[in-house]
Amino acid sequence: MRRTSFRAITVATAAATLLAASITAATAGAAAGSDKPDVSGYAPGMVAAMERDLGLTTSQAVARMKTDEALSEKQHAIAKALDKDYAGAWVDGTELFVAVTDKAGAAEARAAGATAVTVDKSLGQLDRLATKAFRAAPEATVAGAYVDVESNAVVMEVAKGATADVAAAVQRAGIPAGSVSLVEVAEMPRTFINVIGGNAYYIGGSRCSVGFSVTGGFVSAGHCGDVGNTTTSPSGTFRVSSFPGNDYSYVNTGTDDTPIGAVNDYNGGTVNVAGSTAAAVGATVCRSGSTTGWHCGTIQALNASVTYAEGTVSGLIRTNVCAEPGDSGGSLLAGTQAQGMTSGGSGNCSSGGTTYFQPVNEALSAASVSLITGGGGTPTGCTGEETSFSGSLSSGSFAYKPGSTGFSALTGTIEGCLDGPSGADFDLYLQKSSSGSWTTVAQGITSSPDESVTYSGTSGTYRWVVDAYSGSGSYTGGYSTTP
């Protein structure tokens, strides 16, 4: 295991009010090394993440969260009271520091239990300076700007070699010397995006939809862009594009974007992509696109041809599923099998219409790429349990199974299993209800996507918590009870 296991996690229905006294109580609990720290109000996996990333014990993690929350409440109250004299605050261990611009404010901060630091500029003044400096500098050279409350100054992060240009721009803007600190960064910031079928992407001023995630990027419609065109959200480059004649493309995305083997169902979840077996005429199919979302119909013909203003496209799937501009390139599924990408047609999603789709397998072959399946891996286990469950989660979220109210079990053994998407880290918790709160009584928290839990307990109400500790995708699971 990569996490320190502990015997119990309590998830209360509501977090208790945090008072300053909780700082002392929490710290004392950490010092005592309690093996059952109270983590009321925190999502499953939060304590484990702090153990891993901050090198803390369970008790230390709980103590830090309670201390930080209590100090944050105190900081908000002080900031409101100081108003324009307030210059920011920061926490160091169990001590709250408050920056103020005059002696009266310092006295007020100390009376509220904080350590006062007298500075020259208020937080409002610094925020205005940061905005002015950011706007004055050439956009391409500035990674970001923020207020460093401890130094009572503005910090601007700039690209390598751009310090002199940015400094000159800041000076021309009339910003006082010494008010802005310039720091060169090794790399400029970028976004991190999960590439999911049906989601929007942009080509200049145009919008299309992702078809399916494939190795190195995604496939979409050829009429969305030519070879060499670039995309944003996610960022990428068209490496293959064929239109007219065909209507497919392959966009190679950056290493910071993660292709996910799933399609957006525009109902708060995703549909797992398991393969690309072609469906027959008459089969039910559903389409996902960034303009009109999720719509279904049937296949009317295969190997169809259609003539657009730009020319004829052949070998298409003809359907009675509706679509509208912006849905182009989006995913067509038969169950969990990828069929094709939205090409074009007639009508709309108000009155209905005819839509043609470029078969996905032809695009995969032309681009020499492979389909990403199963949210990164197809869940196949957990099929022998009495009760099954399934779903889809994005990284950092969690779900209750079979629901938040749980299930009843007699004294005996409860077994559960979870099969998550490969490449992800999904965890499984078993919780028991007691006096209005839920307590974790067993857990599977390895670094793999798959978990199993066995627990011998007394009769009561239980529930499972599926936690997407890291990574996103579809999962299956199940559980059995044996008296």
Tab-separated table of C-alpha atoms in Angstrom:
chain	number	residue	atom	x	y	z
A	1	MET	CA	0.000	0.000	0.000
A	2	ARG	CA	1.087	3.504	-0.631
A	3	ARG	CA	-1.120	4.875	2.162
A	4	THR	CA	-1.029	4.446	5.901
A	5	SER	CA	-4.055	2.399	6.830
A	6	PHE	CA	-6.107	3.366	9.837
A	7	ARG	CA	-8.863	1.516	11.602
A	8	ALA	CA	-11.731	3.958	11.215
A	9	ILE	CA	-12.844	7.000	9.290
A	10	THR	CA	-15.973	8.819	10.426
A	11	VAL	CA	-17.876	10.826	7.848
A	12	ALA	CA	-20.468	12.897	9.745
A	13	THR	CA	-23.618	14.216	8.144
A	14	ALA	CA	-22.518	17.775	8.977
A	15	ALA	CA	-19.188	19.262	10.035
A	16	ALA	CA	-19.000	20.637	13.580
A	17	THR	CA	-18.442	24.355	14.100
A	18	LEU	CA	-14.732	25.052	14.408
A	19	LEU	CA	-13.604	27.251	17.297
A	20	ALA	CA	-10.194	28.490	18.225
A	21	ALA	CA	-10.138	25.916	21.021
A	22	SER	CA	-10.106	23.160	18.397
A	23	ILE	CA	-6.514	24.061	17.576
A	24	THR	CA	-5.349	22.913	20.991
A	25	ALA	CA	-7.620	19.875	20.976
A	26	ALA	CA	-6.502	18.756	17.520
A	27	THR	CA	-2.831	19.217	18.305
A	28	ALA	CA	-3.233	17.278	21.524
A	29	GLY	CA	-4.928	14.457	19.623
A	30	ALA	CA	-1.998	14.283	17.204
A	31	ALA	CA	0.506	14.197	20.039
A	32	ALA	CA	-1.382	11.406	21.719
A	33	GLY	CA	-1.147	9.375	18.500
A	34	SER	CA	-4.821	8.346	18.535
A	35	ASP	CA	-5.471	5.440	16.168
A	36	LYS	CA	-9.027	6.642	15.550
A	37	PRO	CA	-8.779	10.319	14.572
A	38	ASP	CA	-12.034	12.116	13.837
A	39	VAL	CA	-12.187	13.186	10.180
A	40	SER	CA	-15.777	14.422	10.221
A	41	GLY	CA	-16.697	16.343	7.129
A	42	TYR	CA	-13.777	15.235	4.951
A	43	ALA	CA	-14.195	13.225	1.755
A	44	PRO	CA	-12.811	9.673	1.630
A	45	GLY	CA	-9.199	9.701	0.462
A	46	MET	CA	-8.399	13.236	1.660
A	47	VAL	CA	-6.451	12.098	4.720
A	48	ALA	CA	-4.634	9.450	2.684
A	49	ALA	CA	-3.599	12.099	0.156
A	50	MET	CA	-2.151	14.291	2.910
A	51	GLU	CA	-0.263	11.310	4.310
A	52	ARG	CA	1.240	10.607	0.916
A	53	ASP	CA	1.933	14.156	-0.311
A	54	LEU	CA	2.849	15.925	2.949
A	55	GLY	CA	4.493	13.045	4.796
A	56	LEU	CA	2.049	13.262	7.712
A	57	THR	CA	0.564	10.619	9.964
A	58	THR	CA	-3.211	10.289	10.057
A	59	SER	CA	-3.432	12.187	13.348
A	60	GLN	CA	-1.131	14.928	12.085
A	61	ALA	CA	-3.235	15.324	8.924
A	62	VAL	CA	-6.428	15.665	10.929
A	63	ALA	CA	-4.777	18.137	13.306
A	64	ARG	CA	-3.559	20.267	10.404
A	65	MET	CA	-6.964	20.400	8.730
A	66	LYS	CA	-8.725	21.401	11.941
A	67	THR	CA	-6.064	23.995	12.776
A	68	ASP	CA	-6.135	25.522	9.294
A	69	GLU	CA	-9.921	25.740	9.310
A	70	ALA	CA	-10.022	27.413	12.725
A	71	LEU	CA	-7.328	29.915	11.743
A	72	SER	CA	-9.073	30.622	8.447
A	73	GLU	CA	-12.283	31.506	10.273
A	74	LYS	CA	-10.319	33.820	12.553
A	75	GLN	CA	-8.575	35.408	9.562
A	76	HIS	CA	-11.883	36.161	7.828
A	77	ALA	CA	-13.237	37.869	10.939
A	78	ILE	CA	-10.089	39.996	11.329
A	79	ALA	CA	-10.046	40.971	7.636
A	80	LYS	CA	-13.640	42.153	7.847
A	81	ALA	CA	-12.922	44.214	10.964
A	82	LEU	CA	-9.745	45.842	9.569
A	83	ASP	CA	-11.356	46.645	6.206
A	84	LYS	CA	-9.023	48.942	4.180
A	85	ASP	CA	-6.131	48.565	6.650
A	86	TYR	CA	-5.951	44.807	6.015
A	87	ALA	CA	-2.900	43.672	3.993
A	88	GLY	CA	-3.293	39.896	3.952
A	89	ALA	CA	-2.654	36.958	6.265
A	90	TRP	CA	-0.775	33.676	6.354
A	91	VAL	CA	-0.502	30.611	8.563
A	92	ASP	CA	2.726	29.155	9.901
A	93	GLY	CA	2.068	26.009	11.900
A	94	THR	CA	-0.486	26.957	14.543
A	95	GLU	CA	0.184	30.699	14.325
A	96	LEU	CA	-1.822	33.218	12.294
A	97	PHE	CA	0.063	36.278	10.988
A	98	VAL	CA	-1.937	39.322	9.859
A	99	ALA	CA	-0.403	42.212	7.881
A	100	VAL	CA	-1.796	45.664	8.688
A	101	THR	CA	-0.988	49.221	7.570
A	102	ASP	CA	-1.185	51.107	10.884
A	103	LYS	CA	-0.678	50.721	14.647
A	104	ALA	CA	-4.378	50.717	15.439
A	105	GLY	CA	-4.919	47.799	13.085
A	106	ALA	CA	-1.980	45.959	14.600
A	107	ALA	CA	-3.477	46.319	18.065
A	108	GLU	CA	-6.826	45.036	16.800
A	109	ALA	CA	-5.201	41.998	15.168
A	110	ARG	CA	-3.293	41.137	18.348
A	111	ALA	CA	-6.455	41.495	20.422
A	112	ALA	CA	-8.094	38.917	18.132
A	113	GLY	CA	-5.295	36.427	18.815
A	114	ALA	CA	-3.116	36.928	15.728
A	115	THR	CA	0.495	38.050	15.325
A	116	ALA	CA	0.469	41.514	13.716
A	117	VAL	CA	2.962	42.617	11.035
A	118	THR	CA	2.972	46.305	10.039
A	119	VAL	CA	3.515	46.929	6.299
A	120	ASP	CA	3.328	49.787	3.778
A	121	LYS	CA	0.617	48.719	1.342
A	122	SER	CA	-2.864	47.333	1.929
A	123	LEU	CA	-4.076	44.209	0.147
A	124	GLY	CA	-6.361	46.350	-1.996
A	125	GLN	CA	-3.414	48.473	-3.151
A	126	LEU	CA	-1.356	45.385	-3.949
A	127	ASP	CA	-4.180	43.767	-5.918
A	128	ARG	CA	-4.517	46.923	-8.045
A	129	LEU	CA	-0.746	46.983	-8.646
A	130	ALA	CA	-0.773	43.318	-9.690
A	131	THR	CA	-3.561	43.948	-12.191
A	132	LYS	CA	-1.848	47.045	-13.592
A	133	ALA	CA	1.513	45.277	-13.952
A	134	PHE	CA	-0.033	42.228	-15.594
A	135	ARG	CA	-1.863	44.358	-18.162
A	136	ALA	CA	1.234	46.461	-18.883
A	137	ALA	CA	3.504	43.527	-19.751
A	138	PRO	CA	3.472	41.685	-23.115
A	139	GLU	CA	0.957	38.835	-22.632
A	140	ALA	CA	3.129	36.130	-24.192
A	141	THR	CA	5.976	36.779	-21.745
A	142	VAL	CA	4.038	36.656	-18.457
A	143	ALA	CA	3.166	33.334	-16.825
A	144	GLY	CA	1.254	34.932	-13.968
A	145	ALA	CA	1.065	37.631	-11.318
A	146	TYR	CA	0.112	37.424	-7.655
A	147	VAL	CA	0.411	39.220	-4.317
A	148	ASP	CA	2.990	37.830	-1.897
A	149	VAL	CA	1.444	38.930	1.405
A	150	GLU	CA	4.512	37.972	3.454
A	151	SER	CA	6.784	40.348	1.505
A	152	ASN	CA	4.010	42.910	0.909
A	153	ALA	CA	4.861	42.965	-2.806
A	154	VAL	CA	3.631	41.864	-6.216
A	155	VAL	CA	5.371	38.901	-7.881
A	156	MET	CA	5.308	38.462	-11.645
A	157	GLU	CA	6.453	35.171	-13.166
A	158	VAL	CA	7.936	35.689	-16.632
A	159	ALA	CA	9.334	33.546	-19.410
A	160	LYS	CA	13.065	32.922	-19.646
A	161	GLY	CA	14.911	35.909	-21.103
A	162	ALA	CA	11.914	38.227	-20.792
A	163	THR	CA	12.832	39.945	-17.510
A	164	ALA	CA	14.245	43.110	-19.114
A	165	ASP	CA	11.233	43.617	-21.416
A	166	VAL	CA	8.729	43.099	-18.601
A	167	ALA	CA	10.667	45.385	-16.238
A	168	ALA	CA	10.639	48.139	-18.849
A	169	ALA	CA	6.892	47.699	-19.399
A	170	VAL	CA	6.210	47.867	-15.651
A	171	GLN	CA	8.309	51.046	-15.353
A	172	ARG	CA	6.490	52.693	-18.278
A	173	ALA	CA	3.187	51.938	-16.514
A	174	GLY	CA	4.312	54.143	-13.627
A	175	ILE	CA	4.473	51.368	-11.041
A	176	PRO	CA	6.776	52.338	-8.119
A	177	ALA	CA	10.201	50.714	-8.072
A	178	GLY	CA	10.438	47.805	-5.672
A	179	SER	CA	6.710	47.121	-5.758
A	180	VAL	CA	7.010	44.309	-8.297
A	181	SER	CA	9.406	41.377	-8.128
A	182	LEU	CA	10.158	39.564	-11.413
A	183	VAL	CA	10.894	35.830	-11.328
A	184	GLU	CA	11.784	33.768	-14.400
A	185	VAL	CA	10.059	30.365	-14.651
A	186	ALA	CA	11.376	27.197	-16.274
A	187	GLU	CA	8.158	26.627	-18.228
A	188	MET	CA	4.971	28.508	-19.011
A	189	PRO	CA	1.691	27.232	-17.522
A	190	ARG	CA	-0.678	25.069	-19.542
A	191	THR	CA	-4.019	23.351	-19.034
A	192	PHE	CA	-4.526	19.678	-18.204
A	193	ILE	CA	-7.470	18.161	-20.072
A	194	ASN	CA	-9.094	14.729	-20.207
A	195	VAL	CA	-9.934	14.041	-23.862
A	196	ILE	CA	-13.461	12.557	-23.898
A	197	GLY	CA	-15.717	11.832	-26.855
A	198	GLY	CA	-18.439	14.396	-27.532
A	199	ASN	CA	-16.618	17.248	-25.799
A	200	ALA	CA	-15.894	20.468	-27.662
A	201	TYR	CA	-12.549	21.524	-29.119
A	202	TYR	CA	-11.683	24.673	-31.026
A	203	ILE	CA	-9.932	25.455	-34.313
A	204	GLY	CA	-9.391	29.205	-34.450
A	205	GLY	CA	-12.884	30.687	-34.286
A	206	SER	CA	-14.605	27.383	-35.125
A	207	ARG	CA	-15.846	24.607	-32.818
A	208	CYS	CA	-16.116	20.869	-33.423
A	209	SER	CA	-16.543	17.812	-31.186
A	210	VAL	CA	-14.139	15.049	-30.208
A	211	GLY	CA	-14.997	11.719	-31.811
A	212	PHE	CA	-13.054	9.097	-29.881
A	213	SER	CA	-9.842	9.053	-27.897
A	214	VAL	CA	-7.031	7.160	-29.608
A	215	THR	CA	-3.343	6.672	-28.977
A	216	GLY	CA	-1.751	10.095	-28.900
A	217	GLY	CA	-4.944	12.138	-29.303
A	218	PHE	CA	-8.386	11.783	-30.881
A	219	VAL	CA	-10.213	11.236	-34.158
A	220	SER	CA	-12.845	13.628	-35.462
A	221	ALA	CA	-14.257	14.914	-38.757
A	222	GLY	CA	-11.958	15.833	-41.631
A	223	HIS	CA	-13.900	18.985	-42.484
A	224	CYS	CA	-13.033	20.389	-39.028
A	225	GLY	CA	-9.416	21.118	-39.988
A	226	ASP	CA	-6.577	20.607	-42.448
A	227	VAL	CA	-3.245	18.958	-41.740
A	228	GLY	CA	-1.138	21.429	-39.748
A	229	ASN	CA	-4.091	23.326	-38.239
A	230	THR	CA	-3.906	23.648	-34.463
A	231	THR	CA	-6.589	23.165	-31.822
A	232	THR	CA	-7.248	24.453	-28.318
A	233	SER	CA	-9.022	22.908	-25.309
A	234	PRO	CA	-7.402	20.446	-25.798
A	235	SER	CA	-4.393	21.800	-27.635
A	236	GLY	CA	-3.211	19.704	-30.554
A	237	THR	CA	-2.336	19.540	-34.247
A	238	PHE	CA	-4.153	17.892	-37.149
A	239	ARG	CA	-1.771	15.175	-38.371
A	240	VAL	CA	-4.227	13.422	-40.707
A	241	SER	CA	-7.244	14.926	-42.459
A	242	SER	CA	-9.300	13.751	-45.436
A	243	PHE	CA	-12.259	15.720	-46.830
A	244	PRO	CA	-14.131	15.488	-49.186
A	245	GLY	CA	-14.077	11.878	-50.395
A	246	ASN	CA	-13.779	10.877	-46.760
A	247	ASP	CA	-14.515	12.882	-43.623
A	248	TYR	CA	-12.018	11.842	-40.948
A	249	SER	CA	-9.143	13.445	-39.085
A	250	TYR	CA	-6.615	12.614	-36.400
A	251	VAL	CA	-5.504	15.279	-33.925
A	252	ASN	CA	-2.299	14.679	-31.994
A	253	THR	CA	-2.611	16.237	-28.515
A	254	GLY	CA	0.046	17.227	-25.989
A	255	THR	CA	1.433	15.008	-23.246
A	256	ASP	CA	-0.519	17.011	-20.632
A	257	ASP	CA	-3.843	15.903	-22.154
A	258	THR	CA	-5.109	12.424	-21.259
A	259	PRO	CA	-7.176	10.457	-23.821
A	260	ILE	CA	-10.027	8.714	-21.967
A	261	GLY	CA	-11.924	5.753	-23.445
A	262	ALA	CA	-15.343	7.235	-22.775
A	263	VAL	CA	-18.006	9.451	-24.327
A	264	ASN	CA	-19.844	12.327	-22.623
A	265	ASP	CA	-23.527	11.415	-22.198
A	266	TYR	CA	-24.425	15.045	-21.313
A	267	ASN	CA	-26.379	13.799	-18.319
A	268	GLY	CA	-23.609	14.148	-15.761
A	269	GLY	CA	-21.726	10.995	-16.749
A	270	THR	CA	-19.893	9.140	-19.487
A	271	VAL	CA	-20.428	5.978	-21.510
A	272	ASN	CA	-17.631	3.430	-21.553
A	273	VAL	CA	-16.102	2.669	-24.984
A	274	ALA	CA	-15.386	-1.070	-25.204
A	275	GLY	CA	-14.456	-1.517	-28.878
A	276	SER	CA	-15.368	-0.641	-32.459
A	277	THR	CA	-17.443	-3.548	-33.778
A	278	ALA	CA	-19.666	-2.243	-36.596
A	279	ALA	CA	-23.430	-2.450	-35.974
A	280	ALA	CA	-26.033	-3.612	-38.509
A	281	VAL	CA	-28.724	-1.644	-40.309
A	282	GLY	CA	-31.623	-1.095	-37.908
A	283	ALA	CA	-29.407	-1.086	-34.801
A	284	THR	CA	-29.990	1.587	-32.163
A	285	VAL	CA	-27.229	4.194	-32.003
A	286	CYS	CA	-26.635	7.327	-29.949
A	287	ARG	CA	-24.612	10.420	-30.754
A	288	SER	CA	-22.730	12.862	-28.509
A	289	GLY	CA	-21.876	16.407	-29.577
A	290	SER	CA	-20.959	19.732	-28.013
A	291	THR	CA	-23.949	21.648	-29.437
A	292	THR	CA	-26.947	19.406	-28.824
A	293	GLY	CA	-25.548	16.819	-26.401
A	294	TRP	CA	-26.848	13.255	-26.490
A	295	HIS	CA	-29.379	12.025	-29.104
A	296	CYS	CA	-30.349	8.567	-30.332
A	297	GLY	CA	-31.909	6.876	-33.365
A	298	THR	CA	-31.231	3.954	-35.699
A	299	ILE	CA	-28.900	3.075	-38.564
A	300	GLN	CA	-30.747	3.411	-41.896
A	301	ALA	CA	-27.968	2.400	-44.281
A	302	LEU	CA	-24.266	1.600	-44.513
A	303	ASN	CA	-21.755	2.631	-47.199
A	304	ALA	CA	-23.912	5.635	-48.080
A	305	SER	CA	-22.797	8.633	-50.141
A	306	VAL	CA	-23.722	12.269	-49.610
A	307	THR	CA	-22.950	15.407	-51.597
A	308	TYR	CA	-22.012	18.550	-49.692
A	309	ALA	CA	-21.181	21.932	-51.198
A	310	GLU	CA	-17.490	21.016	-50.822
A	311	GLY	CA	-17.872	17.675	-52.650
A	312	THR	CA	-19.077	14.089	-52.282
A	313	VAL	CA	-18.219	11.853	-49.319
A	314	SER	CA	-18.734	8.091	-49.622
A	315	GLY	CA	-18.735	5.066	-47.327
A	316	LEU	CA	-20.779	6.758	-44.591
A	317	ILE	CA	-23.264	5.502	-41.996
A	318	ARG	CA	-26.714	7.011	-42.618
A	319	THR	CA	-28.966	7.491	-39.541
A	320	ASN	CA	-32.111	9.275	-38.409
A	321	VAL	CA	-30.257	10.757	-35.409
A	322	CYS	CA	-30.418	14.554	-35.333
A	323	ALA	CA	-27.374	16.872	-35.192
A	324	GLU	CA	-26.519	20.546	-35.577
A	325	PRO	CA	-23.418	22.666	-36.374
A	326	GLY	CA	-20.723	22.193	-33.735
A	327	ASP	CA	-21.682	18.525	-33.266
A	328	SER	CA	-19.370	17.741	-36.218
A	329	GLY	CA	-16.763	15.134	-35.402
A	330	GLY	CA	-18.689	13.901	-32.356
A	331	SER	CA	-19.097	10.280	-31.275
A	332	LEU	CA	-21.605	7.704	-32.602
A	333	LEU	CA	-22.038	4.628	-30.383
A	334	ALA	CA	-23.987	1.383	-30.596
A	335	GLY	CA	-24.085	0.390	-26.953
A	336	THR	CA	-20.432	0.599	-25.931
A	337	GLN	CA	-19.085	0.036	-29.465
A	338	ALA	CA	-17.653	3.033	-31.327
A	339	GLN	CA	-19.249	3.440	-34.762
A	340	GLY	CA	-18.206	6.744	-36.273
A	341	MET	CA	-17.823	10.513	-36.159
A	342	THR	CA	-20.518	13.046	-37.097
A	343	SER	CA	-20.060	14.264	-40.683
A	344	GLY	CA	-23.148	16.236	-41.701
A	345	GLY	CA	-26.733	15.970	-42.879
A	346	SER	CA	-30.020	17.833	-42.888
A	347	GLY	CA	-32.621	18.966	-40.370
A	348	ASN	CA	-32.017	19.764	-36.707
A	349	CYS	CA	-32.770	18.526	-33.196
A	350	SER	CA	-36.057	20.448	-32.985
A	351	SER	CA	-37.761	18.951	-36.017
A	352	GLY	CA	-35.539	15.884	-36.566
A	353	GLY	CA	-33.263	15.086	-39.460
A	354	THR	CA	-30.831	12.795	-41.215
A	355	THR	CA	-27.191	12.617	-40.161
A	356	TYR	CA	-24.241	10.845	-41.769
A	357	PHE	CA	-21.232	9.476	-39.883
A	358	GLN	CA	-17.695	8.651	-40.983
A	359	PRO	CA	-16.919	5.040	-39.857
A	360	VAL	CA	-14.333	5.099	-37.073
A	361	ASN	CA	-12.366	2.024	-38.161
A	362	GLU	CA	-11.409	3.653	-41.462
A	363	ALA	CA	-10.054	6.664	-39.572
A	364	LEU	CA	-8.080	4.453	-37.165
A	365	SER	CA	-6.492	2.621	-40.076
A	366	ALA	CA	-5.652	5.792	-42.015
A	367	ALA	CA	-3.993	7.406	-38.969
A	368	SER	CA	-2.335	4.164	-37.772
A	369	VAL	CA	-3.691	4.654	-34.248
A	370	SER	CA	-5.614	2.474	-31.801
A	371	LEU	CA	-8.890	3.162	-30.017
A	372	ILE	CA	-8.643	3.905	-26.285
A	373	THR	CA	-11.230	1.783	-24.465
A	374	GLY	CA	-12.815	1.578	-21.043
A	375	GLY	CA	-11.931	5.004	-19.692
A	376	GLY	CA	-8.342	3.831	-20.115
A	377	GLY	CA	-9.148	0.160	-19.557
A	378	THR	CA	-12.303	-1.947	-19.714
A	379	PRO	CA	-13.674	-2.997	-16.334
A	380	THR	CA	-14.367	-6.739	-16.534
A	381	GLY	CA	-14.220	-8.126	-12.950
A	382	CYS	CA	-16.626	-8.178	-10.011
A	383	THR	CA	-19.177	-10.322	-11.853
A	384	GLY	CA	-19.793	-13.031	-9.229
A	385	GLU	CA	-21.256	-10.930	-6.431
A	386	GLU	CA	-24.911	-11.040	-5.299
A	387	THR	CA	-25.465	-7.331	-5.975
A	388	SER	CA	-23.663	-5.365	-8.685
A	389	PHE	CA	-23.138	-1.660	-9.292
A	390	SER	CA	-21.446	0.517	-11.889
A	391	GLY	CA	-20.824	4.129	-12.781
A	392	SER	CA	-18.298	6.685	-13.936
A	393	LEU	CA	-16.235	9.156	-11.905
A	394	SER	CA	-13.915	12.045	-12.631
A	395	SER	CA	-10.682	12.355	-10.662
A	396	GLY	CA	-11.241	13.485	-7.070
A	397	SER	CA	-14.954	12.641	-6.939
A	398	PHE	CA	-16.740	9.784	-5.183
A	399	ALA	CA	-20.088	7.946	-5.195
A	400	TYR	CA	-22.184	5.997	-2.686
A	401	LYS	CA	-23.318	2.474	-3.633
A	402	PRO	CA	-26.020	1.228	-3.763
A	403	GLY	CA	-26.976	4.736	-2.574
A	404	SER	CA	-26.367	7.215	0.207
A	405	THR	CA	-28.918	5.479	2.481
A	406	GLY	CA	-27.103	2.159	2.230
A	407	PHE	CA	-28.239	-1.478	2.578
A	408	SER	CA	-29.114	-3.765	5.498
A	409	ALA	CA	-26.930	-6.695	6.522
A	410	LEU	CA	-27.130	-9.303	9.298
A	411	THR	CA	-24.236	-10.289	11.539
A	412	GLY	CA	-21.735	-12.074	9.314
A	413	THR	CA	-19.359	-11.360	6.449
A	414	ILE	CA	-19.628	-8.612	3.843
A	415	GLU	CA	-17.473	-8.918	0.734
A	416	GLY	CA	-17.051	-6.256	-1.918
A	417	CYS	CA	-14.954	-5.691	-5.007
A	418	LEU	CA	-14.243	-2.829	-7.381
A	419	ASP	CA	-12.933	-2.945	-10.950
A	420	GLY	CA	-11.846	0.553	-12.012
A	421	PRO	CA	-10.318	1.913	-15.230
A	422	SER	CA	-6.709	0.905	-15.889
A	423	GLY	CA	-4.165	3.636	-15.271
A	424	ALA	CA	-6.338	5.143	-12.552
A	425	ASP	CA	-6.327	4.750	-8.758
A	426	PHE	CA	-9.822	3.972	-7.469
A	427	ASP	CA	-10.498	3.035	-3.826
A	428	LEU	CA	-13.345	1.215	-2.073
A	429	TYR	CA	-14.620	1.968	1.445
A	430	LEU	CA	-17.247	0.116	3.501
A	431	GLN	CA	-19.108	2.391	5.919
A	432	LYS	CA	-21.578	1.589	8.712
A	433	SER	CA	-24.291	3.898	10.019
A	434	SER	CA	-24.245	4.755	13.707
A	435	SER	CA	-26.144	7.546	15.503
A	436	GLY	CA	-26.604	9.631	12.359
A	437	SER	CA	-22.994	9.325	11.190
A	438	TRP	CA	-21.178	6.984	8.832
A	439	THR	CA	-17.993	5.269	10.010
A	440	THR	CA	-15.571	3.530	7.663
A	441	VAL	CA	-15.110	-0.014	8.974
A	442	ALA	CA	-13.097	-1.525	6.105
A	443	GLN	CA	-11.285	-0.240	3.055
A	444	GLY	CA	-9.311	-1.163	-0.031
A	445	ILE	CA	-6.855	1.652	-0.762
A	446	THR	CA	-4.015	0.235	-2.840
A	447	SER	CA	-2.557	2.193	-5.757
A	448	SER	CA	-4.325	0.009	-8.357
A	449	PRO	CA	-7.731	0.631	-9.968
A	450	ASP	CA	-9.097	-2.628	-8.519
A	451	GLU	CA	-9.900	-3.265	-4.850
A	452	SER	CA	-11.417	-6.014	-2.700
A	453	VAL	CA	-12.783	-5.731	0.837
A	454	THR	CA	-13.848	-8.401	3.346
A	455	TYR	CA	-15.427	-7.451	6.673
A	456	SER	CA	-16.923	-9.465	9.539
A	457	GLY	CA	-19.384	-7.363	11.485
A	458	THR	CA	-22.662	-7.051	13.321
A	459	SER	CA	-26.081	-6.398	11.843
A	460	GLY	CA	-26.793	-2.859	10.689
A	461	THR	CA	-26.945	-0.467	7.765
A	462	TYR	CA	-23.908	-0.273	5.494
A	463	ARG	CA	-22.911	1.469	2.280
A	464	TRP	CA	-19.975	1.431	-0.132
A	465	VAL	CA	-17.997	4.504	-1.179
A	466	VAL	CA	-16.218	4.396	-4.553
A	467	ASP	CA	-13.479	7.040	-4.532
A	468	ALA	CA	-11.655	8.191	-7.690
A	469	TYR	CA	-8.421	8.989	-5.862
A	470	SER	CA	-6.716	9.789	-9.176
A	471	GLY	CA	-7.709	9.254	-12.794
A	472	SER	CA	-11.144	9.151	-14.393
A	473	GLY	CA	-13.353	6.610	-16.089
A	474	SER	CA	-16.003	3.920	-15.743
A	475	TYR	CA	-16.065	1.253	-13.054
A	476	THR	CA	-18.007	-1.875	-12.098
A	477	GLY	CA	-18.347	-3.456	-8.689
A	478	GLY	CA	-20.407	-5.721	-6.506
A	479	TYR	CA	-20.937	-7.071	-3.017
A	480	SER	CA	-22.291	-10.091	-1.155
A	481	THR	CA	-23.429	-10.661	2.424
A	482	THR	CA	-23.126	-13.996	4.240
A	483	PRO	CA	-24.864	-14.382	7.661
